CSV table of C-alpha atoms in Angstrom, one decimal:
chain,number,residue,atom,x,y,z
A,1,MET,CA,0.0,-0.1,-0.5
A,2,ALA,CA,1.0,3.3,0.0
A,3,ASP,CA,-0.3,7.3,1.5
A,4,PRO,CA,-3.2,8.2,-1.0
A,5,SER,CA,-2.2,11.9,0.6
A,6,SER,CA,1.5,11.7,-1.6
A,7,HIS,CA,-0.4,11.5,-5.3
A,8,SER,CA,0.9,13.9,-7.7
A,9,GLN,CA,-3.1,15.0,-8.8
A,10,GLN,CA,-5.3,12.5,-6.9
A,11,VAL,CA,-8.5,11.7,-7.4
A,12,GLN,CA,-10.4,10.4,-4.2
A,13,LEU,CA,-12.5,7.5,-5.1
A,14,PHE,CA,-13.3,6.8,-1.2
A,15,SER,CA,-13.2,9.0,1.8
A,16,HIS,CA,-12.6,6.5,4.4
A,17,PRO,CA,-8.8,6.8,3.7
A,18,TRP,CA,-8.2,3.3,4.8
A,19,LEU,CA,-9.9,2.6,1.9
A,20,GLU,CA,-8.6,4.7,0.0
A,21,ARG,CA,-5.0,3.2,1.0
A,22,PHE,CA,-6.2,0.0,-0.8
A,23,THR,CA,-6.8,2.1,-4.8
A,24,VAL,CA,-3.3,2.8,-4.7
A,25,ILE,CA,0.4,1.1,-4.8
A,26,THR,CA,3.6,1.9,-5.5
A,27,PRO,CA,6.2,0.6,-7.7
A,28,VAL,CA,8.0,-1.3,-5.0
A,29,GLY,CA,5.0,-2.6,-3.6
A,30,PHE,CA,4.1,-4.1,-7.3
A,31,ALA,CA,7.1,-5.4,-7.4
A,32,ILE,CA,7.4,-7.4,-3.9
A,33,THR,CA,3.4,-8.4,-4.7
A,34,TRP,CA,4.5,-10.3,-7.9
A,35,ALA,CA,7.9,-11.6,-6.6
A,36,VAL,CA,6.4,-13.3,-3.9
A,37,LEU,CA,3.6,-14.5,-5.2
A,38,THR,CA,4.6,-15.7,-8.3
A,39,PRO,CA,7.3,-17.9,-7.5
A,40,LEU,CA,4.9,-19.3,-4.4
A,41,LEU,CA,2.6,-20.5,-7.5
A,42,ALA,CA,5.4,-22.5,-9.3
A,43,TRP,CA,6.0,-23.8,-6.2
A,44,LEU,CA,2.7,-25.3,-5.7
A,45,ALA,CA,2.5,-26.5,-9.4
A,46,TRP,CA,5.4,-28.1,-8.9
A,47,GLY,CA,5.5,-32.1,-10.1
A,48,SER,CA,2.3,-31.8,-11.6
A,49,ALA,CA,3.2,-32.0,-15.7
A,50,THR,CA,6.0,-33.1,-17.0
A,51,THR,CA,8.1,-30.3,-17.8
A,52,MET,CA,7.2,-29.9,-21.3
A,53,GLN,CA,3.6,-30.1,-20.1
A,54,ALA,CA,4.5,-27.0,-18.1
A,55,ILE,CA,6.1,-25.0,-20.3
A,56,GLY,CA,3.0,-25.6,-23.4
A,57,LEU,CA,0.5,-24.4,-20.3
A,58,GLY,CA,2.6,-22.3,-19.4
A,59,ILE,CA,3.0,-20.5,-22.7
A,60,GLY,CA,-0.6,-20.7,-23.2
A,61,GLY,CA,-1.8,-19.1,-20.2
A,62,LEU,CA,0.6,-16.4,-21.2
A,63,MET,CA,-1.3,-16.1,-24.9
A,64,PHE,CA,-4.8,-15.9,-23.0
A,65,TRP,CA,-3.6,-13.0,-20.8
A,66,ALA,CA,-3.2,-11.0,-24.2
A,67,ILE,CA,-6.7,-11.9,-25.1
A,68,PHE,CA,-7.6,-11.5,-22.0
A,69,GLU,CA,-5.7,-8.2,-21.4
A,70,TYR,CA,-7.7,-6.5,-24.9
A,71,SER,CA,-11.1,-8.0,-23.4
A,72,LEU,CA,-11.0,-7.3,-20.1
A,73,HIS,CA,-10.4,-3.1,-20.8
A,74,ARG,CA,-11.9,-2.5,-24.1
A,75,TRP,CA,-15.7,-4.3,-22.7
A,76,ALA,CA,-15.4,-4.5,-19.0
A,77,PHE,CA,-14.2,-1.2,-18.2
A,78,HIS,CA,-15.2,0.6,-21.5
A,79,TRP,CA,-18.4,-0.6,-20.2
A,80,LYS,CA,-21.1,2.1,-20.4
A,81,PRO,CA,-23.8,1.2,-18.1
A,82,LYS,CA,-26.9,3.2,-17.3
A,83,ASN,CA,-26.7,1.6,-13.7
A,84,LYS,CA,-25.3,4.3,-11.7
A,85,LEU,CA,-24.3,2.2,-9.4
A,86,MET,CA,-22.7,-0.1,-12.1
A,87,GLN,CA,-20.8,3.1,-13.7
A,88,SER,CA,-19.8,4.3,-10.2
A,89,PHE,CA,-18.3,0.5,-10.4
A,90,VAL,CA,-16.6,1.3,-13.8
A,91,TYR,CA,-15.2,4.9,-12.8
A,92,ILE,CA,-13.4,3.3,-9.6
A,93,MET,CA,-11.4,0.2,-11.7
A,94,HIS,CA,-11.1,2.2,-14.3
A,95,GLY,CA,-12.9,5.4,-15.3
A,96,ASN,CA,-10.5,7.8,-12.9
A,97,HIS,CA,-7.5,6.6,-14.7
A,98,HIS,CA,-8.6,8.7,-17.7
A,99,ASP,CA,-9.3,11.8,-16.1
A,100,VAL,CA,-5.9,11.5,-14.2
A,101,PRO,CA,-3.8,9.5,-16.3
A,102,ASN,CA,-0.8,9.8,-14.7
A,103,ASP,CA,-1.2,9.4,-11.3
A,104,PRO,CA,2.2,7.1,-10.6
A,105,LEU,CA,-0.4,5.4,-7.9
A,106,ARG,CA,-2.8,4.5,-9.7
A,107,ASN,CA,-1.0,3.3,-13.3
A,108,LEU,CA,-0.6,-0.1,-12.0
A,109,MET,CA,-3.3,-2.2,-10.2
A,110,PRO,CA,-3.3,-2.8,-7.1
A,111,PRO,CA,-4.3,-5.8,-5.3
A,112,ILE,CA,-7.5,-5.4,-4.7
A,113,ALA,CA,-8.6,-5.8,-7.7
A,114,SER,CA,-6.1,-7.3,-9.9
A,115,ILE,CA,-6.1,-10.5,-7.1
A,116,PRO,CA,-9.7,-11.6,-7.3
A,117,ILE,CA,-9.7,-11.0,-11.0
A,118,THR,CA,-7.0,-12.9,-11.9
A,119,GLY,CA,-7.3,-15.3,-9.0
A,120,SER,CA,-11.2,-16.2,-10.4
A,121,VAL,CA,-9.5,-16.8,-14.0
A,122,TRP,CA,-6.8,-19.3,-11.7
A,123,LEU,CA,-10.1,-21.5,-10.9
A,124,VAL,CA,-10.9,-21.6,-14.4
A,125,PHE,CA,-7.5,-23.1,-15.5
A,126,LEU,CA,-7.7,-25.4,-12.2
A,127,ALA,CA,-11.5,-26.8,-13.1
A,128,LEU,CA,-10.3,-27.2,-16.5
A,129,PHE,CA,-6.9,-28.7,-16.0
A,130,GLY,CA,-6.2,-29.8,-12.3
A,131,ILE,CA,-3.0,-28.2,-10.5
A,132,ALA,CA,-1.4,-28.4,-13.3
A,133,GLY,CA,-3.0,-25.6,-14.6
A,134,THR,CA,-1.4,-23.3,-12.5
A,135,TRP,CA,1.9,-23.5,-14.4
A,136,ALA,CA,-0.6,-22.2,-17.6
A,137,PHE,CA,-1.7,-19.5,-14.2
A,138,VAL,CA,1.9,-18.4,-13.7
A,139,GLY,CA,2.1,-17.9,-17.6
A,140,PHE,CA,-1.1,-15.5,-17.5
A,141,ILE,CA,0.7,-14.1,-14.7
A,142,ILE,CA,3.6,-13.2,-16.3
A,143,GLY,CA,1.6,-11.3,-18.7
A,144,TYR,CA,-0.2,-9.8,-16.6
A,145,ILE,CA,2.8,-8.1,-14.5
A,146,ILE,CA,4.7,-7.4,-18.1
A,147,TYR,CA,1.2,-5.9,-19.6
A,148,ASP,CA,1.2,-4.0,-15.7
A,149,MET,CA,4.6,-2.7,-16.4
A,150,LEU,CA,4.3,-1.8,-19.4
A,151,HIS,CA,0.9,0.3,-18.6
A,152,TYR,CA,3.3,2.5,-16.5
A,153,ALA,CA,6.3,2.8,-18.4
A,154,CYS,CA,3.8,4.9,-20.6
A,155,HIS,CA,2.7,6.8,-18.8
A,156,GLN,CA,5.5,7.6,-16.6
A,157,TRP,CA,8.6,7.0,-18.7
A,158,PRO,CA,9.9,8.5,-22.0
A,159,MET,CA,10.7,5.5,-23.6
A,160,LYS,CA,11.7,7.1,-26.3
A,161,SER,CA,13.9,3.8,-27.9
A,162,ARG,CA,13.4,2.1,-31.2
A,163,ILE,CA,11.3,-1.2,-29.6
A,164,TRP,CA,9.2,1.1,-26.8
A,165,LEU,CA,7.6,3.7,-28.2
A,166,PRO,CA,5.5,2.2,-30.8
A,167,PHE,CA,4.1,1.3,-27.3
A,168,LYS,CA,3.5,4.5,-25.7
A,169,LYS,CA,2.6,6.1,-29.0
A,170,HIS,CA,-0.2,3.5,-28.9
A,171,HIS,CA,-1.8,4.0,-25.8
A,172,MET,CA,-1.2,7.9,-25.5
A,173,ARG,CA,-3.9,7.9,-28.4
A,174,HIS,CA,-6.3,5.3,-26.2
A,175,HIS,CA,-5.5,8.2,-23.5
A,176,TYR,CA,-5.5,11.7,-26.1
A,177,GLY,CA,-6.8,10.8,-29.6
A,178,ALA,CA,-9.4,7.9,-29.7
A,179,LYS,CA,-11.1,6.3,-26.3
A,180,ASP,CA,-13.0,4.1,-28.3
A,181,GLY,CA,-9.4,2.4,-29.7
A,182,ASN,CA,-6.1,1.1,-28.9
A,183,TYR,CA,-7.3,-0.8,-26.3
A,184,ALA,CA,-4.3,-3.4,-26.1
A,185,ILE,CA,-1.1,-2.4,-24.1
A,186,SER,CA,1.0,-5.1,-25.1
A,187,ALA,CA,-0.3,-7.2,-27.1
A,188,LEU,CA,-0.8,-4.2,-30.7
A,189,PHE,CA,-1.7,-6.7,-32.8
A,190,LEU,CA,-5.1,-7.1,-31.2
A,191,ASP,CA,-6.6,-3.7,-31.5
A,192,THR,CA,-5.7,-4.0,-35.7
A,193,ILE,CA,-6.8,-7.6,-35.7
A,194,MET,CA,-10.2,-6.4,-33.5
A,195,ARG,CA,-10.4,-2.9,-36.1
A,196,SER,CA,-9.8,-1.2,-32.9
A,197,ARG,CA,-6.7,0.5,-34.5
A,198,VAL,CA,-6.1,4.2,-33.6
A,199,THR,CA,-3.5,6.1,-35.8
A,200,SER,CA,-4.2,9.9,-34.7
A,201,LEU,CA,-3.8,11.9,-31.7
A,202,LYS,CA,-6.6,13.9,-32.8
A,203,PRO,CA,-10.2,12.7,-31.0
A,204,ALA,CA,-12.5,11.1,-33.1
A,205,LYS,CA,-16.3,13.4,-33.9
């Protein structure tokens, strides 16, 4: 957790200070959380599959992450419900990020949101593959970590190299161009496949 009063551009989501603390996280807090949980998951899965099976499941989980990332961002985080309660939920989950996109304490998903979301996927993998499904979940989590670190970098770092600049441009067009496009953060090709790619910073009319 982090002190929510240290926001550079704070949007307060909850009036209770302890609830508010759970909505923010520092890069160090993010790194510690997943540096502990990811090896623990691998330990839990150890011995449940052969080496090749574990690698295959891990790669499958990583690929599934790309689809999950795009789908969650496009159809859940940018959902426009008519119900006011659900509107508040969407705002807490993602809408506040568009209001204050460069708040360093909200450029990474806090565990209060990431653990329940990813945990539900783990249950699905366990139902499909048994305990060996944890290897697919490890791949999924690696994809998630790459995504969230990349998202943080897009907002907080220059990313001027030929490798990283395309990611930053792609995401900045989502924020400052047409918000209904460029939903992918790490698997940019999905926006091309799904015909949601935005190539201009000019907002769509």
